[in-house]
PDB file of C-alpha atoms in Angstrom:
ATOM      1  CA  MET A   1       9.279 -34.133 -20.389  1.00  0.00           C
ATOM      2  CA  SER A   2      11.579 -36.308 -22.478  1.00  0.00           C
ATOM      3  CA  ASP A   3      13.537 -37.185 -19.321  1.00  0.00           C
ATOM      4  CA  VAL A   4      10.333 -38.081 -17.463  1.00  0.00           C
ATOM      5  CA  ALA A   5       9.111 -40.204 -20.387  1.00  0.00           C
ATOM      6  CA  ARG A   6      12.456 -42.007 -20.611  1.00  0.00           C
ATOM      7  CA  LEU A   7      12.566 -42.760 -16.866  1.00  0.00           C
ATOM      8  CA  ALA A   8       8.920 -43.913 -16.733  1.00  0.00           C
ATOM      9  CA  GLY A   9       9.200 -45.938 -19.955  1.00  0.00           C
ATOM     10  CA  VAL A  10       6.332 -44.131 -21.683  1.00  0.00           C
ATOM     11  CA  SER A  11       5.824 -41.671 -24.531  1.00  0.00           C
ATOM     12  CA  ILE A  12       6.030 -37.886 -24.184  1.00  0.00           C
ATOM     13  CA  LYS A  13       2.322 -37.752 -25.071  1.00  0.00           C
ATOM     14  CA  THR A  14       1.536 -39.976 -22.074  1.00  0.00           C
ATOM     15  CA  VAL A  15       3.498 -37.637 -19.807  1.00  0.00           C
ATOM     16  CA  SER A  16       1.526 -34.712 -21.246  1.00  0.00           C
ATOM     17  CA  ARG A  17      -1.765 -36.489 -20.541  1.00  0.00           C
ATOM     18  CA  VAL A  18      -0.771 -37.179 -16.939  1.00  0.00           C
ATOM     19  CA  VAL A  19       0.400 -33.640 -16.094  1.00  0.00           C
ATOM     20  CA  ASN A  20      -2.715 -32.163 -17.717  1.00  0.00           C
ATOM     21  CA  ASP A  21      -5.094 -34.632 -15.988  1.00  0.00           C
ATOM     22  CA  GLU A  22      -6.410 -35.949 -19.306  1.00  0.00           C
ATOM     23  CA  PRO A  23      -8.367 -39.235 -19.432  1.00  0.00           C
ATOM     24  CA  GLY A  24      -7.221 -42.450 -21.046  1.00  0.00           C
ATOM     25  CA  VAL A  25      -4.113 -43.191 -18.951  1.00  0.00           C
ATOM     26  CA  HIS A  26      -3.984 -46.455 -16.958  1.00  0.00           C
ATOM     27  CA  PRO A  27      -3.603 -45.797 -13.193  1.00  0.00           C
ATOM     28  CA  ASP A  28      -0.399 -47.862 -12.982  1.00  0.00           C
ATOM     29  CA  THR A  29       1.111 -45.891 -15.868  1.00  0.00           C
ATOM     30  CA  ALA A  30       0.079 -42.589 -14.316  1.00  0.00           C
ATOM     31  CA  GLU A  31       1.676 -43.665 -11.047  1.00  0.00           C
ATOM     32  CA  ARG A  32       4.978 -44.432 -12.819  1.00  0.00           C
ATOM     33  CA  VAL A  33       4.925 -41.038 -14.529  1.00  0.00           C
ATOM     34  CA  LEU A  34       4.203 -39.208 -11.261  1.00  0.00           C
ATOM     35  CA  ALA A  35       7.025 -41.117  -9.541  1.00  0.00           C
ATOM     36  CA  ALA A  36       9.419 -40.096 -12.328  1.00  0.00           C
ATOM     37  CA  ILE A  37       8.275 -36.478 -12.041  1.00  0.00           C
ATOM     38  CA  GLU A  38       8.937 -36.525  -8.302  1.00  0.00           C
ATOM     39  CA  GLN A  39      12.338 -38.178  -8.729  1.00  0.00           C
ATOM     40  CA  LEU A  40      13.481 -35.691 -11.394  1.00  0.00           C
ATOM     41  CA  GLY A  41      11.965 -32.620  -9.746  1.00  0.00           C
ATOM     42  CA  PHE A  42      10.009 -31.775 -12.886  1.00  0.00           C
ATOM     43  CA  ARG A  43       7.840 -28.621 -12.708  1.00  0.00           C
ATOM     44  CA  ARG A  44       5.472 -27.299 -15.344  1.00  0.00           C
ATOM     45  CA  ASN A  45       5.992 -23.774 -16.655  1.00  0.00           C
ATOM     46  CA  LEU A  46       2.487 -22.543 -15.863  1.00  0.00           C
ATOM     47  CA  GLY A  47       3.049 -19.185 -17.529  1.00  0.00           C
ATOM     48  CA  ALA A  48       4.013 -20.798 -20.822  1.00  0.00           C
ATOM     49  CA  ARG A  49       1.160 -23.300 -20.543  1.00  0.00           C
ATOM     50  CA  ASN A  50      -1.454 -20.629 -19.913  1.00  0.00           C
ATOM     51  CA  LEU A  51      -0.161 -18.309 -22.631  1.00  0.00           C
ATOM     52  CA  ARG A  52      -0.182 -21.170 -25.146  1.00  0.00           C
ATOM     53  CA  ARG A  53      -3.799 -21.875 -24.266  1.00  0.00           C
ATOM     54  CA  GLY A  54      -4.733 -18.190 -24.409  1.00  0.00           C
ATOM     55  CA  MET A  55      -5.399 -18.140 -20.660  1.00  0.00           C
ATOM     56  CA  SER A  56      -4.272 -15.665 -18.005  1.00  0.00           C
ATOM     57  CA  THR A  57      -0.892 -15.917 -16.305  1.00  0.00           C
ATOM     58  CA  GLY A  58      -2.575 -16.234 -12.914  1.00  0.00           C
ATOM     59  CA  THR A  59      -0.787 -13.190 -11.463  1.00  0.00           C
ATOM     60  CA  ILE A  60      -1.439  -9.551 -10.599  1.00  0.00           C
ATOM     61  CA  GLY A  61       1.169  -6.843  -9.983  1.00  0.00           C
ATOM     62  CA  LEU A  62       1.342  -4.637  -6.878  1.00  0.00           C
ATOM     63  CA  VAL A  63       3.616  -1.566  -6.934  1.00  0.00           C
ATOM     64  CA  LEU A  64       4.170  -0.139  -3.440  1.00  0.00           C
ATOM     65  CA  GLU A  65       6.144   2.747  -1.979  1.00  0.00           C
ATOM     66  CA  ASP A  66       8.097   0.584   0.501  1.00  0.00           C
ATOM     67  CA  VAL A  67       7.338  -3.057   1.223  1.00  0.00           C
ATOM     68  CA  GLY A  68       9.326  -2.686   4.486  1.00  0.00           C
ATOM     69  CA  ASN A  69       6.831  -0.174   5.898  1.00  0.00           C
ATOM     70  CA  PRO A  70       4.258  -1.944   8.133  1.00  0.00           C
ATOM     71  CA  PHE A  71       1.518   0.112   6.432  1.00  0.00           C
ATOM     72  CA  TYR A  72       2.276  -1.534   3.084  1.00  0.00           C
ATOM     73  CA  SER A  73       2.756  -4.957   4.656  1.00  0.00           C
ATOM     74  CA  VAL A  74      -0.855  -4.873   5.850  1.00  0.00           C
ATOM     75  CA  LEU A  75      -1.997  -3.584   2.454  1.00  0.00           C
ATOM     76  CA  THR A  76      -0.145  -6.376   0.651  1.00  0.00           C
ATOM     77  CA  ARG A  77      -1.602  -9.049   2.906  1.00  0.00           C
ATOM     78  CA  ALA A  78      -5.139  -7.809   2.206  1.00  0.00           C
ATOM     79  CA  VAL A  79      -4.538  -7.835  -1.565  1.00  0.00           C
ATOM     80  CA  GLU A  80      -3.097 -11.353  -1.335  1.00  0.00           C
ATOM     81  CA  GLU A  81      -6.150 -12.615   0.562  1.00  0.00           C
ATOM     82  CA  VAL A  82      -8.499 -11.396  -2.166  1.00  0.00           C
ATOM     83  CA  ALA A  83      -6.206 -12.672  -4.935  1.00  0.00           C
ATOM     84  CA  ARG A  84      -6.112 -16.127  -3.342  1.00  0.00           C
ATOM     85  CA  THR A  85      -9.905 -16.433  -3.546  1.00  0.00           C
ATOM     86  CA  PHE A  86      -9.595 -15.849  -7.308  1.00  0.00           C
ATOM     87  CA  GLY A  87      -6.722 -18.317  -7.692  1.00  0.00           C
ATOM     88  CA  ARG A  88      -4.121 -15.612  -8.421  1.00  0.00           C
ATOM     89  CA  GLN A  89      -0.652 -14.886  -7.066  1.00  0.00           C
ATOM     90  CA  VAL A  90       0.689 -11.383  -6.327  1.00  0.00           C
ATOM     91  CA  LEU A  91       3.980  -9.981  -7.665  1.00  0.00           C
ATOM     92  CA  THR A  92       5.187  -7.074  -5.483  1.00  0.00           C
ATOM     93  CA  GLY A  93       7.849  -4.380  -5.818  1.00  0.00           C
ATOM     94  CA  SER A  94       8.850  -1.137  -4.043  1.00  0.00           C
ATOM     95  CA  SER A  95       9.181   2.149  -5.914  1.00  0.00           C
ATOM     96  CA  ALA A  96      11.023   3.898  -3.045  1.00  0.00           C
ATOM     97  CA  GLU A  97       9.011   7.039  -3.883  1.00  0.00           C
ATOM     98  CA  ASP A  98      10.825   7.235  -7.240  1.00  0.00           C
ATOM     99  CA  PRO A  99       8.541   7.843 -10.263  1.00  0.00           C
ATOM    100  CA  ALA A 100      11.086   6.279 -12.633  1.00  0.00           C
ATOM    101  CA  ARG A 101      11.241   3.137 -10.501  1.00  0.00           C
ATOM    102  CA  GLU A 102       7.432   3.035 -10.313  1.00  0.00           C
ATOM    103  CA  ARG A 103       7.224   3.143 -14.117  1.00  0.00           C
ATOM    104  CA  GLU A 104       9.936   0.491 -14.453  1.00  0.00           C
ATOM    105  CA  LEU A 105       8.170  -1.875 -12.055  1.00  0.00           C
ATOM    106  CA  ALA A 106       4.708  -1.347 -13.534  1.00  0.00           C
ATOM    107  CA  LEU A 107       5.889  -1.969 -17.099  1.00  0.00           C
ATOM    108  CA  GLU A 108       7.983  -4.956 -15.997  1.00  0.00           C
ATOM    109  CA  PHE A 109       4.877  -6.527 -14.469  1.00  0.00           C
ATOM    110  CA  CYS A 110       2.931  -5.758 -17.634  1.00  0.00           C
ATOM    111  CA  SER A 111       5.650  -7.358 -19.764  1.00  0.00           C
ATOM    112  CA  ARG A 112       5.189 -10.484 -17.659  1.00  0.00           C
ATOM    113  CA  ARG A 113       1.514 -10.313 -18.696  1.00  0.00           C
ATOM    114  CA  VAL A 114       0.000  -9.871 -15.250  1.00  0.00           C
ATOM    115  CA  ASP A 115      -3.792 -10.017 -15.352  1.00  0.00           C
ATOM    116  CA  GLY A 116      -4.122  -6.678 -13.550  1.00  0.00           C
ATOM    117  CA  LEU A 117      -2.140  -4.009 -11.725  1.00  0.00           C
ATOM    118  CA  ILE A 118      -2.521  -2.181  -8.400  1.00  0.00           C
ATOM    119  CA  VAL A 119      -0.304   0.894  -8.020  1.00  0.00           C
ATOM    120  CA  VAL A 120       0.574   3.206  -5.124  1.00  0.00           C
ATOM    121  CA  PRO A 121       1.688   6.164  -7.279  1.00  0.00           C
ATOM    122  CA  ALA A 122       5.090   7.712  -6.679  1.00  0.00           C
ATOM    123  CA  GLY A 123       4.675  10.303  -9.429  1.00  0.00           C
ATOM    124  CA  VAL A 124       1.910  12.200 -11.194  1.00  0.00           C
ATOM    125  CA  GLN A 125       2.435  11.040 -14.774  1.00  0.00           C
ATOM    126  CA  HIS A 126       0.803   7.731 -15.661  1.00  0.00           C
ATOM    127  CA  GLY A 127       0.186   8.089 -19.372  1.00  0.00           C
ATOM    128  CA  TYR A 128       2.698   5.278 -19.856  1.00  0.00           C
ATOM    129  CA  LEU A 129      -0.025   2.891 -18.642  1.00  0.00           C
ATOM    130  CA  VAL A 130      -2.621   3.979 -21.221  1.00  0.00           C
ATOM    131  CA  PRO A 131      -1.477   1.468 -23.895  1.00  0.00           C
ATOM    132  CA  GLU A 132      -1.639  -1.344 -21.324  1.00  0.00           C
ATOM    133  CA  MET A 133      -5.097  -0.261 -20.166  1.00  0.00           C
ATOM    134  CA  ARG A 134      -6.334  -0.053 -23.764  1.00  0.00           C
ATOM    135  CA  ALA A 135      -4.943  -3.540 -24.367  1.00  0.00           C
ATOM    136  CA  GLY A 136      -7.146  -4.831 -21.539  1.00  0.00           C
ATOM    137  CA  THR A 137      -4.951  -4.736 -18.424  1.00  0.00           C
ATOM    138  CA  PRO A 138      -7.056  -3.181 -15.629  1.00  0.00           C
ATOM    139  CA  VAL A 139      -5.272  -0.780 -13.271  1.00  0.00           C
ATOM    140  CA  VAL A 140      -6.360   0.396  -9.800  1.00  0.00           C
ATOM    141  CA  PHE A 141      -4.604   3.171  -7.887  1.00  0.00           C
ATOM    142  CA  VAL A 142      -4.534   3.003  -4.112  1.00  0.00           C
ATOM    143  CA  ASP A 143      -3.669   5.470  -1.314  1.00  0.00           C
ATOM    144  CA  ARG A 144      -3.030   8.207  -3.916  1.00  0.00           C
ATOM    145  CA  PRO A 145      -4.757   9.061  -7.202  1.00  0.00           C
ATOM    146  CA  ALA A 146      -3.164   8.829 -10.623  1.00  0.00           C
ATOM    147  CA  GLY A 147      -1.844  12.071 -12.036  1.00  0.00           C
ATOM    148  CA  ASP A 148      -3.066  12.123 -15.620  1.00  0.00           C
ATOM    149  CA  VAL A 149      -5.254   9.087 -16.284  1.00  0.00           C
ATOM    150  CA  VAL A 150      -8.780   8.234 -15.183  1.00  0.00           C
ATOM    151  CA  ALA A 151      -8.939   4.925 -13.317  1.00  0.00           C
ATOM    152  CA  ASP A 152     -10.379   3.234 -10.254  1.00  0.00           C
ATOM    153  CA  THR A 153      -8.927   4.734  -7.067  1.00  0.00           C
ATOM    154  CA  VAL A 154      -9.104   3.909  -3.347  1.00  0.00           C
ATOM    155  CA  LEU A 155      -8.157   6.668  -0.895  1.00  0.00           C
ATOM    156  CA  VAL A 156      -8.387   7.654   2.765  1.00  0.00           C
ATOM    157  CA  ASP A 157     -10.111  10.841   3.955  1.00  0.00           C
ATOM    158  CA  ASN A 158      -6.797  12.603   4.528  1.00  0.00           C
ATOM    159  CA  LEU A 159      -8.251  16.108   4.613  1.00  0.00           C
ATOM    160  CA  GLY A 160     -11.250  15.450   6.847  1.00  0.00           C
ATOM    161  CA  GLY A 161      -9.282  13.223   9.183  1.00  0.00           C
ATOM    162  CA  THR A 162      -6.516  15.743   9.816  1.00  0.00           C
ATOM    163  CA  ALA A 163      -9.038  18.549  10.325  1.00  0.00           C
ATOM    164  CA  ALA A 164     -10.747  16.360  12.942  1.00  0.00           C
ATOM    165  CA  VAL A 165      -7.439  15.916  14.794  1.00  0.00           C
ATOM    166  CA  VAL A 166      -6.963  19.696  14.953  1.00  0.00           C
ATOM    167  CA  ASP A 167     -10.484  20.021  16.357  1.00  0.00           C
ATOM    168  CA  HIS A 168      -9.726  17.276  18.887  1.00  0.00           C
ATOM    169  CA  LEU A 169      -6.593  19.032  20.170  1.00  0.00           C
ATOM    170  CA  ALA A 170      -8.300  22.436  20.181  1.00  0.00           C
ATOM    171  CA  GLY A 171     -11.065  20.880  22.266  1.00  0.00           C
ATOM    172  CA  HIS A 172      -8.441  20.086  24.909  1.00  0.00           C
ATOM    173  CA  GLY A 173      -7.348  23.711  25.061  1.00  0.00           C
ATOM    174  CA  HIS A 174      -4.525  23.858  22.493  1.00  0.00           C
ATOM    175  CA  LYS A 175      -4.080  26.961  20.353  1.00  0.00           C
ATOM    176  CA  ARG A 176      -0.436  26.503  19.330  1.00  0.00           C
ATOM    177  CA  ILE A 177      -0.549  23.304  17.259  1.00  0.00           C
ATOM    178  CA  ALA A 178       2.372  22.250  15.043  1.00  0.00           C
ATOM    179  CA  PHE A 179       2.232  19.956  12.014  1.00  0.00           C
ATOM    180  CA  LEU A 180       5.070  17.720  10.804  1.00  0.00           C
ATOM    181  CA  GLY A 181       4.225  16.224   7.413  1.00  0.00           C
ATOM    182  CA  ASP A 182       5.863  14.293   4.608  1.00  0.00           C
ATOM    183  CA  ALA A 183       7.194  15.811   1.370  1.00  0.00           C
ATOM    184  CA  PRO A 184       4.531  18.253   0.107  1.00  0.00           C
ATOM    185  CA  ASP A 185       4.657  16.879  -3.450  1.00  0.00           C
ATOM    186  CA  ILE A 186       3.169  13.602  -2.147  1.00  0.00           C
ATOM    187  CA  PHE A 187      -0.618  13.602  -2.481  1.00  0.00           C
ATOM    188  CA  THR A 188      -1.332  12.301   1.026  1.00  0.00           C
ATOM    189  CA  ALA A 189       1.058  14.819   2.594  1.00  0.00           C
ATOM    190  CA  SER A 190      -0.418  17.782   0.729  1.00  0.00           C
ATOM    191  CA  GLU A 191      -3.981  16.709   1.568  1.00  0.00           C
ATOM    192  CA  ARG A 192      -3.129  16.306   5.253  1.00  0.00           C
ATOM    193  CA  LEU A 193      -1.503  19.737   5.289  1.00  0.00           C
ATOM    194  CA  ARG A 194      -4.652  21.146   3.662  1.00  0.00           C
ATOM    195  CA  GLY A 195      -6.713  19.400   6.336  1.00  0.00           C
ATOM    196  CA  PHE A 196      -4.504  20.958   9.010  1.00  0.00           C
ATOM    197  CA  ARG A 197      -5.133  24.424   7.570  1.00  0.00           C
ATOM    198  CA  GLU A 198      -8.866  23.864   7.339  1.00  0.00           C
ATOM    199  CA  GLY A 199      -8.920  22.439  10.843  1.00  0.00           C
ATOM    200  CA  CYS A 200      -7.193  25.523  12.200  1.00  0.00           C
ATOM    201  CA  ALA A 201      -9.687  27.788  10.420  1.00  0.00           C
ATOM    202  CA  LYS A 202     -12.684  25.856  11.737  1.00  0.00           C
ATOM    203  CA  ALA A 203     -11.283  25.844  15.295  1.00  0.00           C
ATOM    204  CA  GLY A 204     -10.551  29.559  15.205  1.00  0.00           C
ATOM    205  CA  ILE A 205      -6.788  29.014  15.479  1.00  0.00           C
ATOM    206  CA  ALA A 206      -4.364  31.214  13.564  1.00  0.00           C
ATOM    207  CA  TYR A 207      -2.418  29.227  10.954  1.00  0.00           C
ATOM    208  CA  ASP A 208       1.286  29.845  11.606  1.00  0.00           C
ATOM    209  CA  GLU A 209       3.801  28.786   8.922  1.00  0.00           C
ATOM    210  CA  LYS A 210       6.514  28.617  11.595  1.00  0.00           C
ATOM    211  CA  LEU A 211       4.635  25.695  13.159  1.00  0.00           C
ATOM    212  CA  VAL A 212       4.652  23.636   9.924  1.00  0.00           C
ATOM    213  CA  VAL A 213       7.576  21.384   8.991  1.00  0.00           C
ATOM    214  CA  MET A 214       7.319  19.323   5.795  1.00  0.00           C
ATOM    215  CA  GLY A 215       9.608  16.483   4.699  1.00  0.00           C
ATOM    216  CA  PRO A 216      11.376  14.477   3.581  1.00  0.00           C
ATOM    217  CA  HIS A 217      12.599  13.861   7.106  1.00  0.00           C
ATOM    218  CA  SER A 218      15.527  12.287   8.930  1.00  0.00           C
ATOM    219  CA  ASP A 219      15.849  11.498  12.645  1.00  0.00           C
ATOM    220  CA  ALA A 220      18.315  14.347  13.120  1.00  0.00           C
ATOM    221  CA  GLY A 221      16.144  16.776  11.172  1.00  0.00           C
ATOM    222  CA  VAL A 222      13.020  15.904  13.139  1.00  0.00           C
ATOM    223  CA  ALA A 223      14.919  16.162  16.439  1.00  0.00           C
ATOM    224  CA  GLY A 224      16.014  19.685  15.554  1.00  0.00           C
ATOM    225  CA  SER A 225      12.532  20.690  14.410  1.00  0.00           C
ATOM    226  CA  VAL A 226      10.884  19.348  17.553  1.00  0.00           C
ATOM    227  CA  ARG A 227      13.346  21.201  19.792  1.00  0.00           C
ATOM    228  CA  ARG A 228      12.567  24.442  17.957  1.00  0.00           C
ATOM    229  CA  LEU A 229       8.810  23.917  17.981  1.00  0.00           C
ATOM    230  CA  VAL A 230       8.487  23.208  21.717  1.00  0.00           C
ATOM    231  CA  SER A 231      10.905  25.875  22.937  1.00  0.00           C
ATOM    232  CA  GLY A 232      11.009  29.670  22.855  1.00  0.00           C
ATOM    233  CA  ALA A 233       8.635  32.337  24.055  1.00  0.00           C
ATOM    234  CA  ASP A 234       5.527  30.965  22.301  1.00  0.00           C
ATOM    235  CA  PRO A 235       6.073  27.209  21.845  1.00  0.00           C
ATOM    236  CA  ALA A 236       3.757  24.656  20.313  1.00  0.00           C
ATOM    237  CA  THR A 237       1.773  22.836  22.984  1.00  0.00           C
ATOM    238  CA  ALA A 238       0.602  20.085  20.625  1.00  0.00           C
ATOM    239  CA  LEU A 239       2.073  18.225  17.647  1.00  0.00           C
ATOM    240  CA  ILE A 240       0.330  16.490  14.754  1.00  0.00           C
ATOM    241  CA  THR A 241       2.435  14.044  12.743  1.00  0.00           C
ATOM    242  CA  GLY A 242       1.627  13.216   9.142  1.00  0.00           C
ATOM    243  CA  ASN A 243       2.371   9.474   9.145  1.00  0.00           C
ATOM    244  CA  ASN A 244       3.549   6.619  11.356  1.00  0.00           C
ATOM    245  CA  ARG A 245       7.242   6.989  10.496  1.00  0.00           C
ATOM    246  CA  ILE A 246       7.247  10.677  11.422  1.00  0.00           C
ATOM    247  CA  THR A 247       5.422   9.859  14.665  1.00  0.00           C
ATOM    248  CA  ILE A 248       8.185   7.447  15.664  1.00  0.00           C
ATOM    249  CA  MET A 249      10.872  10.043  14.840  1.00  0.00           C
ATOM    250  CA  VAL A 250       9.031  12.607  16.989  1.00  0.00           C
ATOM    251  CA  LEU A 251       8.769  10.161  19.881  1.00  0.00           C
ATOM    252  CA  ARG A 252      12.526   9.590  19.727  1.00  0.00           C
ATOM    253  CA  ALA A 253      13.104  13.365  19.732  1.00  0.00           C
ATOM    254  CA  LEU A 254      10.757  13.928  22.680  1.00  0.00           C
ATOM    255  CA  SER A 255      12.494  11.223  24.726  1.00  0.00           C
ATOM    256  CA  ALA A 256      15.546  13.493  24.940  1.00  0.00           C
ATOM    257  CA  LEU A 257      13.559  16.575  26.014  1.00  0.00           C
ATOM    258  CA  ASP A 258      11.772  17.685  29.168  1.00  0.00           C
ATOM    259  CA  ALA A 259       8.888  19.161  27.172  1.00  0.00           C
ATOM    260  CA  ARG A 260       5.823  16.952  26.840  1.00  0.00           C
ATOM    261  CA  PRO A 261       3.455  18.461  24.288  1.00  0.00           C
ATOM    262  CA  ALA A 262       0.278  16.700  23.272  1.00  0.00           C
ATOM    263  CA  LEU A 263       0.837  14.366  20.327  1.00  0.00           C
ATOM    264  CA  ALA A 264      -1.505  12.844  17.757  1.00  0.00           C
ATOM    265  CA  GLY A 265      -0.333  11.015  14.635  1.00  0.00           C
ATOM    266  CA  PHE A 266      -1.807   9.928  11.321  1.00  0.00           C
ATOM    267  CA  ASP A 267      -1.655   6.105  10.969  1.00  0.00           C
ATOM    268  CA  ASP A 268      -1.648   3.657  13.837  1.00  0.00           C
ATOM    269  CA  PHE A 269       1.507   1.654  14.534  1.00  0.00           C
ATOM    270  CA  GLU A 270       2.564  -1.353  16.552  1.00  0.00           C
ATOM    271  CA  LEU A 271       2.988  -0.813  20.327  1.00  0.00           C
ATOM    272  CA  ALA A 272       1.499   2.704  20.166  1.00  0.00           C
ATOM    273  CA  ASP A 273      -0.932   1.682  22.911  1.00  0.00           C
ATOM    274  CA  LEU A 274       1.881   0.473  25.213  1.00  0.00           C
ATOM    275  CA  LEU A 275       3.968   3.660  25.312  1.00  0.00           C
ATOM    276  CA  ASP A 276       3.823   6.150  28.199  1.00  0.00           C
ATOM    277  CA  PRO A 277       1.558   7.889  27.519  1.00  0.00           C
ATOM    278  CA  PRO A 278      -0.096   5.735  24.866  1.00  0.00           C
ATOM    279  CA  VAL A 279      -0.132   7.507  21.504  1.00  0.00           C
ATOM    280  CA  THR A 280      -3.357   8.993  20.180  1.00  0.00           C
ATOM    281  CA  VAL A 281      -3.651   8.218  16.471  1.00  0.00           C
ATOM    282  CA  LEU A 282      -5.860   8.891  13.487  1.00  0.00           C
ATOM    283  CA  ALA A 283      -6.379   5.338  12.285  1.00  0.00           C
ATOM    284  CA  HIS A 284      -7.884   3.893   9.148  1.00  0.00           C
ATOM    285  CA  ASP A 285      -8.439   0.326   8.053  1.00  0.00           C
ATOM    286  CA  ILE A 286      -5.446  -0.442   5.829  1.00  0.00           C
ATOM    287  CA  GLY A 287      -6.751  -3.926   5.213  1.00  0.00           C
ATOM    288  CA  ALA A 288     -10.058  -2.498   3.984  1.00  0.00           C
ATOM    289  CA  MET A 289      -8.109  -0.288   1.567  1.00  0.00           C
ATOM    290  CA  GLY A 290      -6.219  -3.264   0.143  1.00  0.00           C
ATOM    291  CA  ARG A 291      -9.363  -5.371  -0.111  1.00  0.00           C
ATOM    292  CA  ALA A 292     -11.303  -2.588  -1.831  1.00  0.00           C
ATOM    293  CA  ALA A 293      -8.533  -2.077  -4.386  1.00  0.00           C
ATOM    294  CA  ALA A 294      -8.233  -5.804  -5.082  1.00  0.00           C
ATOM    295  CA  GLU A 295     -11.991  -6.275  -5.350  1.00  0.00           C
ATOM    296  CA  LEU A 296     -12.213  -3.395  -7.843  1.00  0.00           C
ATOM    297  CA  LEU A 297      -9.393  -4.947  -9.855  1.00  0.00           C
ATOM    298  CA  PHE A 298     -10.951  -8.415 -10.004  1.00  0.00           C
ATOM    299  CA  ALA A 299     -14.341  -6.937 -10.888  1.00  0.00           C
ATOM    300  CA  ARG A 300     -12.675  -5.304 -13.910  1.00  0.00           C
ATOM    301  CA  MET A 301     -10.891  -8.531 -14.765  1.00  0.00           C
ATOM    302  CA  GLU A 302     -14.243 -10.324 -14.756  1.00  0.00           C
ATOM    303  CA  GLY A 303     -15.812  -7.883 -17.196  1.00  0.00           C
ATOM    304  CA  ASP A 304     -17.090  -4.875 -15.192  1.00  0.00           C
ATOM    305  CA  THR A 305     -17.153  -1.957 -17.663  1.00  0.00           C
ATOM    306  CA  SER A 306     -18.860   0.642 -15.453  1.00  0.00           C
ATOM    307  CA  PRO A 307     -17.268   4.126 -15.134  1.00  0.00           C
ATOM    308  CA  PRO A 308     -14.127   4.372 -12.946  1.00  0.00           C
ATOM    309  CA  ARG A 309     -14.885   4.495  -9.238  1.00  0.00           C
ATOM    310  CA  ARG A 310     -13.321   6.606  -6.480  1.00  0.00           C
ATOM    311  CA  ILE A 311     -13.664   5.103  -3.003  1.00  0.00           C
ATOM    312  CA  VAL A 312     -12.755   7.263   0.028  1.00  0.00           C
ATOM    313  CA  LEU A 313     -12.431   5.399   3.328  1.00  0.00           C
ATOM    314  CA  PRO A 314     -12.900   7.147   6.687  1.00  0.00           C
ATOM    315  CA  ALA A 315     -10.224   7.837   9.297  1.00  0.00           C
ATOM    316  CA  THR A 316     -11.057   7.664  13.008  1.00  0.00           C
ATOM    317  CA  ILE A 317      -9.387   9.223  16.043  1.00  0.00           C
ATOM    318  CA  ILE A 318      -8.322   6.697  18.679  1.00  0.00           C
ATOM    319  CA  PRO A 319      -7.757   8.718  21.894  1.00  0.00           C
ATOM    320  CA  ARG A 320      -5.180   6.964  24.061  1.00  0.00           C
ATOM    321  CA  GLY A 321      -3.677   9.718  26.203  1.00  0.00           C
ATOM    322  CA  SER A 322      -0.917  11.539  24.341  1.00  0.00           C
ATOM    323  CA  GLY A 323      -3.436  13.657  22.407  1.00  0.00           C
ATOM    324  CA  GLU A 324      -5.500  14.455  25.466  1.00  0.00           C
ATOM    325  CA  VAL A 325      -2.725  16.210  27.414  1.00  0.00           C
ATOM    326  CA  ARG A 326      -3.807  19.766  28.196  1.00  0.00           C
ATOM    327  CA  PRO A 327      -1.443  22.703  27.552  1.00  0.00           C
TER     328      PRO A 327
END
């Protein structure tokens, strides 16, 4: 500010009045100050300004599993759209499914005094956030619940959705249905596996452990599992995949085989409708999930003190062809 004042030929106080839109500055003087600011590339430190005034920092934190996954890209965009309407910016980081990294990111955002926090949990221990929550920083968990704290949560109907997919495939004549899911210690993966079991029971299909393959997965591992599942004396005639990344791995594996089992996957993905056959998916509105989480967060930030809410969004089967192949 001293440099701006020197270049414009005014006092530091005058520069302060101009940048803070205070009255009492002659238009010609204000124009000189603004020209000096532009010439010097001066930028206000909004964080310092707001903290000095006792205001918010104008930011919220968003801890994701992987910002490179299209699922989380859509989620982030939805959160940003809500944040923009409240005049806030979003700080984002990826935990890479590492609880230690999740904790590091969440506390880093808190140390930067974000006004609120949205977390996709990587672990099941979130007591580290209790001091922040008690200090007034609202926290919303999305896609998975927190492990050991009570807080607002937005989920998808993982169990009911997967059970519905089993029923859908059974309705097309399949009795040997395989399930390829993510690591079983992940909430969504365990719930989808539970939905698969319940779906088998409701459809009158025997649950066979040999037809279940849980992650973490690699392309080579999935290729080997798919070959085993669709071969032999009593092969699987249908496959259910637990998320969009596993679906893509399975499609790569099937491209090298003659077998063409029915296929239905959890989560929609780009170009799924253009493949041959188009891929049947269990889709849910990722944008609605992000918006719901952000709206809960901003409601808390604006003074909502009602008990923590748990929102469960539906998942819907989109039949496109791959899941309607008969055995």
